[in-house]
Amino acid sequence: MFQKILIANRGEIAVRIIRACREMGIVSVAVYSEADRDALHTQLADEAVCIGKAPASDSYLNMERILSAAIATKAQAIHPGFGFLSENAHFAEMCESCKIAFIGPSAAAIGKTGNKSEARAAMENAKIPVVPGTEEAVREAEEGVKAADRIGYPVIVKASLGGGGKGMRIVRSRGEFDALFRLAQQESVHAFGDGAMYIEKYVERPRHVEVQILADKYGNIVWLGERDCSIQRRHQKMIEESPCAALDEALRRRMGEAAVRAAGAVGYENAGTVEFLLDRDKNFYFMEMNARIQVEHPVTEMVTGVDLVKEQIRIAAGERLRIRQEDVRIQGHSIECRINAEDPKRDFMPCPGRVENLHFPGGNGVRVDSALYDGYTVPPYYDSMLAKVAVLGEDRAEAIRKMRSALGEVIVDGITTNLDFQYGILGHPAFLKGDIDTHFIPDHFEKERP
Ligand code: MV4
């Protein structure tokens, strides 16, 4: 087992990883930017190294600085958390060549999952259901329109290197194809430096259902239930839950087994997530595979009792999976709400600043992951997520009541947050019925406020 791990991240996920290290008897090394001198992760780790100025490009995205910090502190492994360098194949490769373990999949597997059109082709070969679409990358609008005509409208144009909604356009008729394809491609060139696109049949009003997997270095792969992440706004998830209320046991098993095959098809190791779209007729289709621990991992931890971050560390250290598929039991229902420093009344504009009178809920089945403390100043340079509140109830109705009770207790003075907006969603009749899809927020909250 590793004696020392460097955490190449900040905020609540850095704190989450530091705690896992401490519980495992592993020394933790934080890296921090000049804006994060007083951050909780900087204070909580056993050691901390300043790696540069506030902008992420000068610090949390600076591979040389992070590797230098790992070498200087004699860390044997790097946990990248999510965002930043977590799905950067080049960084994983640099770790390998420095003889530092990257706590995540191999550079090759990150590359395969990062190219969404290649991943899609690999899944189709592995007989995993995918939405009808193009087999190869499309770079010319003239070629694209032929494919779109074949597939049938509406179609969705996506960037091969995309994900999270960037470089994506829905095209409802042949007449608008050319202009929208070019827009999506421009966005892709700008964001990813590449104009490779793919085209799929557009699935109307799907649910976003993703399956958590764990894979060790010896080909053992298990799935740990699913998460419904349909409650999003502009591709930013707001509420996640496990299990997904739309699945029965048979469908859950089919999706889980498909996710395990997906991981096998790309030679995946460590923790990963296989994203599916679930349509209104309960057909599921592979979308993307995420090669990282995800923000919403706590809901899976709550219903399975498995500590995913500790498992990530054990897998990277070369241990065999200790969990067999038949040991995985989903118990109860978990919901997570993301608390962000943003103003729903001003188009969710970020609202950093100094936090006062901080109070978080607690009690049976209530978990708060946060890097806030009273008097902390949220810097303007990074993500606006302040905290994740997760609850575990016996069933979905109890989990919702527990979340309303928990959110009702939260006090974060000094800055504007989305707490009231979240509370509103949790009281909406459609949410209570489990009648949710990826259009839930635009459908119910885009005009009036909760
Ligand atoms: C789709 C889709 C419908 N049909 N693909 C959005 C981000 C990326 N992960 C894939 N996305 C979508 N792909 C087909 N063929 C609808 C979406 C989509 C979506 C997916 C998950 C969660 C929220 C979403 C919001 C809008 C569109």
Tab-separated table of C-alpha atoms and ligand atoms in Angstrom:
chain	number	residue	atom	x	y	z
A	1	MET	CA	0.000	0.000	0.000
A	2	PHE	CA	1.069	3.582	-0.615
A	3	GLN	CA	2.545	5.473	2.340
A	4	LYS	CA	1.960	8.916	0.839
A	5	ILE	CA	-0.515	10.313	-1.728
A	6	LEU	CA	-0.618	13.747	-3.336
A	7	ILE	CA	-4.086	15.142	-4.046
A	8	ALA	CA	-4.090	17.202	-7.264
A	9	ASN	CA	-7.336	19.022	-6.555
A	10	ARG	CA	-9.076	21.466	-4.233
A	11	GLY	CA	-12.422	21.981	-2.503
A	12	GLU	CA	-14.640	19.286	-1.085
A	13	ILE	CA	-13.256	16.442	-3.203
A	14	ALA	CA	-9.702	17.171	-1.988
A	15	VAL	CA	-11.033	17.062	1.582
A	16	ARG	CA	-12.915	13.834	0.808
A	17	ILE	CA	-9.693	12.198	-0.462
A	18	ILE	CA	-7.570	13.510	2.449
A	19	ARG	CA	-10.056	11.910	4.872
A	20	ALA	CA	-9.871	8.567	3.048
A	21	CYS	CA	-6.054	8.694	3.211
A	22	ARG	CA	-6.079	9.480	6.931
A	23	GLU	CA	-8.477	6.621	7.663
A	24	MET	CA	-6.173	4.279	5.712
A	25	GLY	CA	-3.032	5.469	7.529
A	26	ILE	CA	-1.695	7.154	4.392
A	27	VAL	CA	0.073	10.530	4.604
A	28	SER	CA	-1.655	13.176	2.448
A	29	VAL	CA	-0.024	15.993	0.487
A	30	ALA	CA	-2.192	18.903	-0.648
A	31	VAL	CA	-1.278	21.218	-3.494
A	32	TYR	CA	-2.750	24.705	-3.442
A	33	SER	CA	-2.804	27.910	-5.445
A	34	GLU	CA	-2.059	31.351	-3.999
A	35	ALA	CA	-5.831	31.885	-3.741
A	36	ASP	CA	-6.151	28.720	-1.611
A	37	ARG	CA	-3.624	29.472	1.170
A	38	ASP	CA	-6.484	29.442	3.696
A	39	ALA	CA	-8.522	26.722	1.991
A	40	LEU	CA	-9.668	23.756	4.079
A	41	HIS	CA	-7.808	21.189	1.967
A	42	THR	CA	-4.560	23.117	2.457
A	43	GLN	CA	-5.040	23.116	6.221
A	44	LEU	CA	-6.322	19.567	6.588
A	45	ALA	CA	-3.623	17.675	4.676
A	46	ASP	CA	-0.503	16.441	6.467
A	47	GLU	CA	1.679	18.446	4.078
A	48	ALA	CA	0.887	21.215	1.594
A	49	VAL	CA	2.792	22.627	-1.371
A	50	CYS	CA	1.999	25.924	-3.108
A	51	ILE	CA	2.055	25.316	-6.870
A	52	GLY	CA	1.316	28.723	-8.367
A	53	LYS	CA	-1.013	31.621	-8.916
A	54	ALA	CA	-4.788	31.563	-8.614
A	55	PRO	CA	-5.804	30.780	-12.220
A	56	ALA	CA	-6.116	27.005	-12.604
A	57	SER	CA	-3.845	27.075	-15.676
A	58	ASP	CA	-1.051	28.292	-13.368
A	59	SER	CA	-1.767	25.796	-10.583
A	60	TYR	CA	-4.266	22.902	-10.586
A	61	LEU	CA	-3.781	22.360	-14.332
A	62	ASN	CA	0.007	22.762	-14.292
A	63	MET	CA	1.300	19.216	-14.729
A	64	GLU	CA	4.992	20.004	-14.238
A	65	ARG	CA	4.371	21.846	-10.971
A	66	ILE	CA	2.181	19.061	-9.620
A	67	LEU	CA	4.657	16.340	-10.563
A	68	SER	CA	7.510	18.387	-9.063
A	69	ALA	CA	5.536	18.655	-5.822
A	70	ALA	CA	4.959	14.881	-5.825
A	71	ILE	CA	8.653	14.160	-6.408
A	72	ALA	CA	9.784	16.720	-3.804
A	73	THR	CA	7.465	15.277	-1.128
A	74	LYS	CA	8.177	11.638	-2.165
A	75	ALA	CA	4.492	10.912	-2.812
A	76	GLN	CA	4.037	7.494	-4.441
A	77	ALA	CA	0.675	8.217	-6.013
A	78	ILE	CA	-1.471	11.108	-7.228
A	79	HIS	CA	-5.245	11.256	-6.844
A	80	PRO	CA	-6.624	13.703	-9.437
A	81	GLY	CA	-10.184	13.990	-8.031
A	82	PHE	CA	-12.613	15.248	-10.711
A	83	GLY	CA	-12.262	18.066	-13.236
A	84	PHE	CA	-8.775	19.588	-13.654
A	85	LEU	CA	-6.354	16.804	-14.761
A	86	SER	CA	-8.583	13.848	-13.869
A	87	GLU	CA	-9.270	12.771	-17.458
A	88	ASN	CA	-6.055	13.996	-19.040
A	89	ALA	CA	-4.330	11.025	-20.722
A	90	HIS	CA	-1.103	12.993	-21.102
A	91	PHE	CA	-0.950	13.660	-17.357
A	92	ALA	CA	-1.599	9.977	-16.568
A	93	GLU	CA	1.253	9.137	-18.943
A	94	MET	CA	3.573	11.674	-17.292
A	95	CYS	CA	2.815	10.123	-13.899
A	96	GLU	CA	3.637	6.677	-15.287
A	97	SER	CA	6.994	7.886	-16.676
A	98	CYS	CA	7.820	9.529	-13.308
A	99	LYS	CA	7.036	6.183	-11.585
A	100	ILE	CA	4.180	7.772	-9.670
A	101	ALA	CA	0.920	5.836	-9.604
A	102	PHE	CA	-2.001	7.717	-11.161
A	103	ILE	CA	-5.122	6.820	-9.152
A	104	GLY	CA	-7.382	6.224	-12.125
A	105	PRO	CA	-7.427	4.283	-15.377
A	106	SER	CA	-4.429	3.887	-17.708
A	107	ALA	CA	-3.582	6.677	-20.157
A	108	ALA	CA	-4.757	4.345	-22.944
A	109	ALA	CA	-8.189	3.818	-21.344
A	110	ILE	CA	-8.576	7.563	-20.655
A	111	GLY	CA	-7.797	8.182	-24.342
A	112	LYS	CA	-10.401	5.633	-25.456
A	113	THR	CA	-13.161	7.020	-23.236
A	114	GLY	CA	-12.187	10.638	-24.015
A	115	ASN	CA	-12.855	10.266	-27.712
A	116	LYS	CA	-16.648	9.972	-27.570
A	117	SER	CA	-17.142	8.790	-31.154
A	118	GLU	CA	-14.434	6.117	-30.789
A	119	ALA	CA	-15.918	5.013	-27.471
A	120	ARG	CA	-19.313	4.798	-29.170
A	121	ALA	CA	-17.857	2.597	-31.932
A	122	ALA	CA	-16.127	0.352	-29.364
A	123	MET	CA	-19.438	-0.095	-27.508
A	124	GLU	CA	-21.316	-0.927	-30.681
A	125	ASN	CA	-18.714	-3.647	-31.385
A	126	ALA	CA	-19.199	-4.955	-27.847
A	127	LYS	CA	-22.973	-5.256	-28.538
A	128	ILE	CA	-23.883	-2.528	-26.074
A	129	PRO	CA	-26.940	-0.584	-27.256
A	130	VAL	CA	-26.065	2.790	-28.793
A	131	VAL	CA	-28.344	5.346	-30.428
A	132	PRO	CA	-28.367	4.983	-34.248
A	133	GLY	CA	-25.652	7.252	-35.640
A	134	THR	CA	-22.429	7.693	-37.565
A	135	GLU	CA	-19.656	5.096	-37.244
A	136	GLU	CA	-16.783	7.397	-38.152
A	137	ALA	CA	-15.912	11.003	-37.392
A	138	VAL	CA	-17.580	13.548	-39.705
A	139	ARG	CA	-15.654	16.713	-40.613
A	140	GLU	CA	-17.688	18.145	-43.517
A	141	ALA	CA	-21.244	19.495	-43.316
A	142	GLU	CA	-21.996	18.001	-46.784
A	143	GLU	CA	-21.116	14.537	-45.521
A	144	GLY	CA	-22.999	15.181	-42.273
A	145	VAL	CA	-26.274	16.062	-43.954
A	146	LYS	CA	-26.236	12.763	-45.848
A	147	ALA	CA	-25.778	10.873	-42.585
A	148	ALA	CA	-28.532	12.937	-40.929
A	149	ASP	CA	-30.951	12.200	-43.798
A	150	ARG	CA	-30.198	8.500	-43.372
A	151	ILE	CA	-30.634	8.570	-39.574
A	152	GLY	CA	-33.809	10.682	-39.763
A	153	TYR	CA	-34.559	13.944	-37.942
A	154	PRO	CA	-34.273	15.109	-35.236
A	155	VAL	CA	-30.565	14.381	-34.920
A	156	ILE	CA	-27.928	15.611	-32.515
A	157	VAL	CA	-24.479	16.720	-33.683
A	158	LYS	CA	-21.751	16.139	-31.083
A	159	ALA	CA	-18.044	16.868	-30.829
A	160	SER	CA	-15.905	13.684	-30.767
A	161	LEU	CA	-13.803	15.181	-28.000
A	162	GLY	CA	-16.819	16.782	-26.310
A	163	GLY	CA	-18.859	15.778	-23.318
A	164	GLY	CA	-20.928	17.790	-20.909
A	165	GLY	CA	-22.849	19.496	-23.693
A	166	LYS	CA	-20.107	21.533	-25.372
A	167	GLY	CA	-20.011	21.456	-29.167
A	168	MET	CA	-23.503	19.951	-29.353
A	169	ARG	CA	-26.522	20.999	-31.464
A	170	ILE	CA	-29.959	19.496	-31.946
A	171	VAL	CA	-31.041	19.608	-35.592
A	172	ARG	CA	-34.751	19.195	-36.286
A	173	SER	CA	-34.815	19.432	-40.072
A	174	ARG	CA	-32.549	19.202	-43.130
A	175	GLY	CA	-32.882	22.962	-43.763
A	176	GLU	CA	-31.131	23.920	-40.530
A	177	PHE	CA	-28.467	21.193	-40.612
A	178	ASP	CA	-25.669	23.075	-42.353
A	179	ALA	CA	-25.691	26.137	-40.078
A	180	LEU	CA	-26.019	24.162	-36.835
A	181	PHE	CA	-23.323	21.641	-37.822
A	182	ARG	CA	-20.895	24.508	-38.496
A	183	LEU	CA	-21.734	26.157	-35.165
A	184	ALA	CA	-21.155	22.933	-33.231
A	185	GLN	CA	-17.909	22.317	-35.117
A	186	GLN	CA	-16.641	25.859	-34.469
A	187	GLU	CA	-17.365	25.392	-30.777
A	188	SER	CA	-15.494	22.078	-30.824
A	189	VAL	CA	-12.442	23.528	-32.576
A	190	HIS	CA	-12.420	26.381	-30.083
A	191	ALA	CA	-12.868	24.208	-26.966
A	192	PHE	CA	-11.022	21.001	-27.931
A	193	GLY	CA	-8.793	22.039	-30.839
A	194	ASP	CA	-10.442	19.487	-33.121
A	195	GLY	CA	-13.381	19.534	-35.547
A	196	ALA	CA	-14.199	15.808	-35.532
A	197	MET	CA	-17.956	15.417	-35.037
A	198	TYR	CA	-20.490	12.574	-34.876
A	199	ILE	CA	-24.199	12.492	-35.467
A	200	GLU	CA	-26.878	10.520	-33.618
A	201	LYS	CA	-30.639	10.186	-33.615
A	202	TYR	CA	-31.902	12.647	-31.003
A	203	VAL	CA	-33.695	10.970	-28.100
A	204	GLU	CA	-36.452	13.283	-26.819
A	205	ARG	CA	-36.745	13.831	-23.066
A	206	PRO	CA	-34.502	11.039	-21.845
A	207	ARG	CA	-33.466	10.343	-18.291
A	208	HIS	CA	-29.747	10.480	-17.570
A	209	VAL	CA	-28.954	7.204	-15.805
A	210	GLU	CA	-25.348	6.278	-15.054
A	211	VAL	CA	-23.883	3.070	-13.664
A	212	GLN	CA	-20.967	3.074	-11.209
A	213	ILE	CA	-18.323	0.432	-11.828
A	214	LEU	CA	-15.119	-0.674	-10.111
A	215	ALA	CA	-12.440	-2.594	-12.011
A	216	ASP	CA	-9.156	-3.939	-10.689
A	217	LYS	CA	-5.897	-4.596	-12.577
A	218	TYR	CA	-6.774	-8.283	-13.018
A	219	GLY	CA	-9.943	-8.002	-15.087
A	220	ASN	CA	-12.428	-8.183	-12.198
A	221	ILE	CA	-15.269	-5.709	-12.716
A	222	VAL	CA	-18.354	-5.044	-10.582
A	223	TRP	CA	-21.243	-2.589	-10.937
A	224	LEU	CA	-22.620	-0.730	-7.917
A	225	GLY	CA	-26.118	0.292	-8.863
A	226	GLU	CA	-27.044	3.396	-10.808
A	227	ARG	CA	-27.668	7.099	-10.317
A	228	ASP	CA	-30.431	9.160	-11.891
A	229	CYS	CA	-28.898	12.549	-12.732
A	230	SER	CA	-31.747	13.943	-14.802
A	231	ILE	CA	-32.170	17.071	-12.678
A	232	GLN	CA	-29.708	19.341	-14.443
A	233	ARG	CA	-29.533	22.849	-15.802
A	234	ARG	CA	-27.409	23.587	-18.853
A	235	HIS	CA	-25.515	20.318	-18.318
A	236	GLN	CA	-24.766	21.184	-14.702
A	237	LYS	CA	-26.247	18.486	-12.474
A	238	MET	CA	-28.188	19.773	-9.460
A	239	ILE	CA	-29.757	16.704	-7.829
A	240	GLU	CA	-28.709	13.069	-8.122
A	241	GLU	CA	-30.284	9.974	-6.642
A	242	SER	CA	-29.777	6.253	-6.327
A	243	PRO	CA	-31.527	4.025	-7.218
A	244	CYS	CA	-33.279	5.385	-10.313
A	245	ALA	CA	-37.040	5.223	-9.708
A	246	ALA	CA	-37.716	4.216	-13.335
A	247	LEU	CA	-35.849	0.880	-13.241
A	248	ASP	CA	-37.126	-2.528	-12.182
A	249	GLU	CA	-34.718	-5.243	-11.068
A	250	ALA	CA	-34.456	-6.827	-14.521
A	251	LEU	CA	-33.687	-3.554	-16.321
A	252	ARG	CA	-31.251	-2.553	-13.565
A	253	ARG	CA	-29.347	-5.797	-14.041
A	254	ARG	CA	-29.290	-5.428	-17.830
A	255	MET	CA	-27.868	-1.903	-17.538
A	256	GLY	CA	-25.361	-2.965	-14.890
A	257	GLU	CA	-24.136	-5.867	-16.980
A	258	ALA	CA	-23.893	-3.607	-20.045
A	259	ALA	CA	-21.767	-1.183	-18.004
A	260	VAL	CA	-19.428	-4.009	-16.977
A	261	ARG	CA	-19.058	-5.049	-20.639
A	262	ALA	CA	-18.416	-1.399	-21.552
A	263	ALA	CA	-15.573	-1.187	-19.033
A	264	GLY	CA	-14.144	-4.463	-20.300
A	265	ALA	CA	-14.302	-3.283	-23.916
A	266	VAL	CA	-11.915	-0.379	-23.266
A	267	GLY	CA	-9.575	-2.177	-20.839
A	268	TYR	CA	-10.790	-0.031	-17.978
A	269	GLU	CA	-9.392	-0.125	-14.460
A	270	ASN	CA	-10.266	1.814	-11.269
A	271	ALA	CA	-13.602	3.583	-10.590
A	272	GLY	CA	-15.632	4.683	-13.583
A	273	THR	CA	-19.109	5.645	-14.686
A	274	VAL	CA	-20.990	4.491	-17.740
A	275	GLU	CA	-23.623	7.040	-18.813
A	276	PHE	CA	-26.814	5.915	-20.490
A	277	LEU	CA	-29.833	7.691	-21.862
A	278	LEU	CA	-33.090	6.016	-20.880
A	279	ASP	CA	-35.962	6.842	-23.221
A	280	ARG	CA	-39.678	6.970	-22.399
A	281	ASP	CA	-40.135	3.361	-23.530
A	282	LYS	CA	-37.300	2.319	-21.155
A	283	ASN	CA	-34.799	1.579	-23.896
A	284	PHE	CA	-31.297	2.447	-22.757
A	285	TYR	CA	-28.398	3.634	-24.893
A	286	PHE	CA	-24.708	4.090	-24.120
A	287	MET	CA	-23.688	7.787	-24.147
A	288	GLU	CA	-20.244	8.256	-22.627
A	289	MET	CA	-17.890	6.716	-20.121
A	290	ASN	CA	-16.388	8.954	-17.434
A	291	ALA	CA	-12.884	7.974	-16.336
A	292	ARG	CA	-12.965	9.566	-12.881
A	293	ILE	CA	-14.591	9.606	-9.465
A	294	GLN	CA	-17.709	11.730	-9.884
A	295	VAL	CA	-19.187	14.561	-7.857
A	296	GLU	CA	-22.272	12.437	-7.154
A	297	HIS	CA	-20.397	9.353	-5.872
A	298	PRO	CA	-21.799	9.774	-2.293
A	299	VAL	CA	-25.286	8.536	-3.268
A	300	THR	CA	-23.741	5.273	-4.462
A	301	GLU	CA	-21.699	5.051	-1.261
A	302	MET	CA	-24.839	5.561	0.830
A	303	VAL	CA	-26.910	2.815	-0.817
A	304	THR	CA	-24.061	0.287	-1.160
A	305	GLY	CA	-21.912	1.009	1.916
A	306	VAL	CA	-18.810	0.885	-0.309
A	307	ASP	CA	-16.189	3.644	0.123
A	308	LEU	CA	-15.392	4.354	-3.521
A	309	VAL	CA	-12.347	6.554	-2.859
A	310	LYS	CA	-10.722	3.915	-0.660
A	311	GLU	CA	-11.442	1.311	-3.339
A	312	GLN	CA	-9.799	3.575	-5.929
A	313	ILE	CA	-6.659	3.759	-3.802
A	314	ARG	CA	-6.585	-0.017	-3.190
A	315	ILE	CA	-7.033	-0.742	-6.892
A	316	ALA	CA	-4.213	1.651	-7.879
A	317	ALA	CA	-1.963	-0.017	-5.282
A	318	GLY	CA	-2.530	-3.331	-7.082
A	319	GLU	CA	-4.992	-4.959	-4.704
A	320	ARG	CA	-7.658	-7.306	-6.009
A	321	LEU	CA	-11.316	-6.260	-5.774
A	322	ARG	CA	-12.654	-7.389	-2.406
A	323	ILE	CA	-16.260	-7.016	-3.486
A	324	ARG	CA	-17.926	-9.713	-5.563
A	325	GLN	CA	-20.997	-8.852	-7.606
A	326	GLU	CA	-23.214	-11.072	-5.455
A	327	ASP	CA	-22.102	-9.107	-2.353
A	328	VAL	CA	-23.350	-5.790	-3.749
A	329	ARG	CA	-26.673	-4.919	-2.101
A	330	ILE	CA	-28.596	-1.730	-2.773
A	331	GLN	CA	-30.279	-0.659	0.450
A	332	GLY	CA	-32.559	2.353	0.840
A	333	HIS	CA	-32.693	5.446	-1.312
A	334	SER	CA	-30.139	8.241	-1.423
A	335	ILE	CA	-30.445	11.800	-2.776
A	336	GLU	CA	-27.742	14.443	-3.136
A	337	CYS	CA	-28.220	18.190	-3.610
A	338	ARG	CA	-25.403	20.406	-4.809
A	339	ILE	CA	-25.241	23.710	-2.945
A	340	ASN	CA	-23.663	26.338	-5.190
A	341	ALA	CA	-22.632	29.964	-4.678
A	342	GLU	CA	-24.867	31.251	-7.474
A	343	ASP	CA	-27.973	33.372	-7.881
A	344	PRO	CA	-30.952	31.623	-9.530
A	345	LYS	CA	-32.627	35.057	-9.890
A	346	ARG	CA	-29.703	36.320	-11.980
A	347	ASP	CA	-29.376	33.427	-14.411
A	348	PHE	CA	-27.332	31.438	-11.874
A	349	MET	CA	-24.497	33.960	-11.900
A	350	PRO	CA	-21.627	32.855	-9.608
A	351	CYS	CA	-21.635	34.631	-6.213
A	352	PRO	CA	-18.314	34.170	-4.421
A	353	GLY	CA	-17.583	36.012	-1.154
A	354	ARG	CA	-17.186	35.638	2.589
A	355	VAL	CA	-19.305	33.023	4.374
A	356	GLU	CA	-20.828	33.861	7.765
A	357	ASN	CA	-22.969	32.073	10.361
A	358	LEU	CA	-22.314	28.737	8.658
A	359	HIS	CA	-24.473	25.864	9.847
A	360	PHE	CA	-24.796	22.421	8.261
A	361	PRO	CA	-27.345	19.707	9.084
A	362	GLY	CA	-26.478	16.315	10.554
A	363	GLY	CA	-28.170	13.318	12.108
A	364	ASN	CA	-28.977	9.805	11.019
A	365	GLY	CA	-28.397	9.291	7.303
A	366	VAL	CA	-27.319	12.872	6.571
A	367	ARG	CA	-23.919	13.500	5.015
A	368	VAL	CA	-22.329	16.834	4.125
A	369	ASP	CA	-19.252	17.017	1.884
A	370	SER	CA	-17.895	20.545	1.904
A	371	ALA	CA	-14.707	22.569	2.149
A	372	LEU	CA	-16.468	25.549	3.764
A	373	TYR	CA	-15.872	26.851	7.251
A	374	ASP	CA	-17.253	29.876	9.045
A	375	GLY	CA	-15.429	33.017	7.925
A	376	TYR	CA	-14.030	31.382	4.762
A	377	THR	CA	-13.935	33.515	1.620
A	378	VAL	CA	-15.022	31.616	-1.492
A	379	PRO	CA	-12.558	32.651	-4.234
A	380	PRO	CA	-13.896	33.668	-7.660
A	381	TYR	CA	-11.455	31.560	-9.692
A	382	TYR	CA	-12.982	28.100	-9.487
A	383	ASP	CA	-16.211	26.115	-9.554
A	384	SER	CA	-19.084	27.575	-7.514
A	385	MET	CA	-20.005	24.329	-5.721
A	386	LEU	CA	-19.890	24.921	-1.944
A	387	ALA	CA	-21.242	21.686	-0.541
A	388	LYS	CA	-23.030	18.458	-1.282
A	389	VAL	CA	-25.792	17.420	1.070
A	390	ALA	CA	-26.637	13.731	0.751
A	391	VAL	CA	-29.266	11.747	2.633
A	392	LEU	CA	-30.176	8.078	2.974
A	393	GLY	CA	-33.805	7.154	3.558
A	394	GLU	CA	-35.614	3.823	3.605
A	395	ASP	CA	-37.349	4.739	0.371
A	396	ARG	CA	-37.541	7.687	-2.025
A	397	ALA	CA	-40.360	9.444	-0.164
A	398	GLU	CA	-38.435	9.324	3.107
A	399	ALA	CA	-35.236	10.473	1.391
A	400	ILE	CA	-37.074	13.508	-0.018
A	401	ARG	CA	-38.505	14.391	3.414
A	402	LYS	CA	-35.070	13.959	4.943
A	403	MET	CA	-33.497	16.215	2.323
A	404	ARG	CA	-36.127	18.912	2.871
A	405	SER	CA	-35.461	18.734	6.589
A	406	ALA	CA	-31.681	18.846	6.051
A	407	LEU	CA	-31.733	21.737	3.555
A	408	GLY	CA	-34.112	23.625	5.830
A	409	GLU	CA	-31.411	23.625	8.498
A	410	VAL	CA	-28.585	24.958	6.342
A	411	ILE	CA	-27.401	28.497	7.040
A	412	VAL	CA	-24.872	30.072	4.683
A	413	ASP	CA	-24.953	33.831	5.251
A	414	GLY	CA	-22.884	36.417	3.391
A	415	ILE	CA	-23.261	34.948	-0.093
A	416	THR	CA	-26.152	34.007	-2.375
A	417	THR	CA	-26.790	30.286	-2.902
A	418	ASN	CA	-29.178	28.021	-4.798
A	419	LEU	CA	-30.599	26.566	-1.535
A	420	ASP	CA	-34.132	27.944	-2.012
A	421	PHE	CA	-34.162	26.767	-5.621
A	422	GLN	CA	-33.167	23.247	-4.500
A	423	TYR	CA	-35.857	23.312	-1.813
A	424	GLY	CA	-38.372	24.260	-4.491
A	425	ILE	CA	-37.454	21.300	-6.682
A	426	LEU	CA	-37.833	18.936	-3.711
A	427	GLY	CA	-41.407	20.151	-3.211
A	428	HIS	CA	-42.481	19.995	-6.843
A	429	PRO	CA	-45.318	17.496	-7.461
A	430	ALA	CA	-43.590	16.085	-10.575
A	431	PHE	CA	-40.368	15.474	-8.622
A	432	LEU	CA	-42.325	13.810	-5.800
A	433	LYS	CA	-43.951	11.474	-8.326
A	434	GLY	CA	-40.549	10.622	-9.805
A	435	ASP	CA	-41.766	12.102	-13.069
A	436	ILE	CA	-38.371	13.501	-14.090
A	437	ASP	CA	-36.284	13.746	-17.235
A	438	THR	CA	-33.453	15.949	-18.512
A	439	HIS	CA	-35.952	18.736	-19.309
A	440	PHE	CA	-37.312	18.931	-15.765
A	441	ILE	CA	-35.781	22.313	-14.888
A	442	PRO	CA	-36.513	24.104	-18.180
A	443	ASP	CA	-40.047	22.614	-18.105
A	444	HIS	CA	-40.942	23.559	-14.547
A	445	PHE	CA	-38.621	26.332	-13.404
A	446	GLU	CA	-37.331	28.339	-16.330
A	447	LYS	CA	-40.187	30.882	-16.205
A	448	GLU	CA	-41.513	31.059	-12.656
A	449	ARG	CA	-39.259	30.532	-9.641
A	450	PRO	CA	-39.853	27.664	-7.211
B	1	MV4	C1	-28.108	13.042	-26.293
B	1	MV4	C2	-29.422	13.448	-26.018
B	1	MV4	C3	-30.424	12.936	-26.796
B	1	MV4	N1	-30.140	12.091	-27.807
B	1	MV4	N2	-27.871	12.194	-27.296
B	1	MV4	C4	-25.905	15.928	-23.201
B	1	MV4	C5	-24.488	15.884	-22.736
B	1	MV4	C6	-23.890	14.619	-23.206
B	1	MV4	N3	-23.459	13.831	-22.085
B	1	MV4	C7	-24.941	13.935	-23.972
B	1	MV4	N4	-26.135	14.744	-23.923
B	1	MV4	C8	-27.262	14.365	-24.577
B	1	MV4	N5	-27.080	13.474	-25.574
B	1	MV4	C9	-28.871	11.751	-28.036
B	1	MV4	N6	-28.606	10.912	-29.070
B	1	MV4	C10	-29.640	14.342	-24.972
B	1	MV4	C11	-28.562	14.821	-24.270
B	1	MV4	C12	-28.895	15.781	-23.261
B	1	MV4	C13	-28.742	15.490	-21.917
B	1	MV4	C14	-28.208	14.283	-21.507
B	1	MV4	C15	-28.057	14.016	-20.175
B	1	MV4	C16	-28.453	14.956	-19.253
B	1	MV4	C17	-28.972	16.169	-19.639
B	1	MV4	C18	-29.119	16.446	-20.974
B	1	MV4	C19	-29.653	17.673	-21.339
B	1	MV4	C20	-29.786	17.938	-22.652
B	1	MV4	C21	-29.409	17.003	-23.612
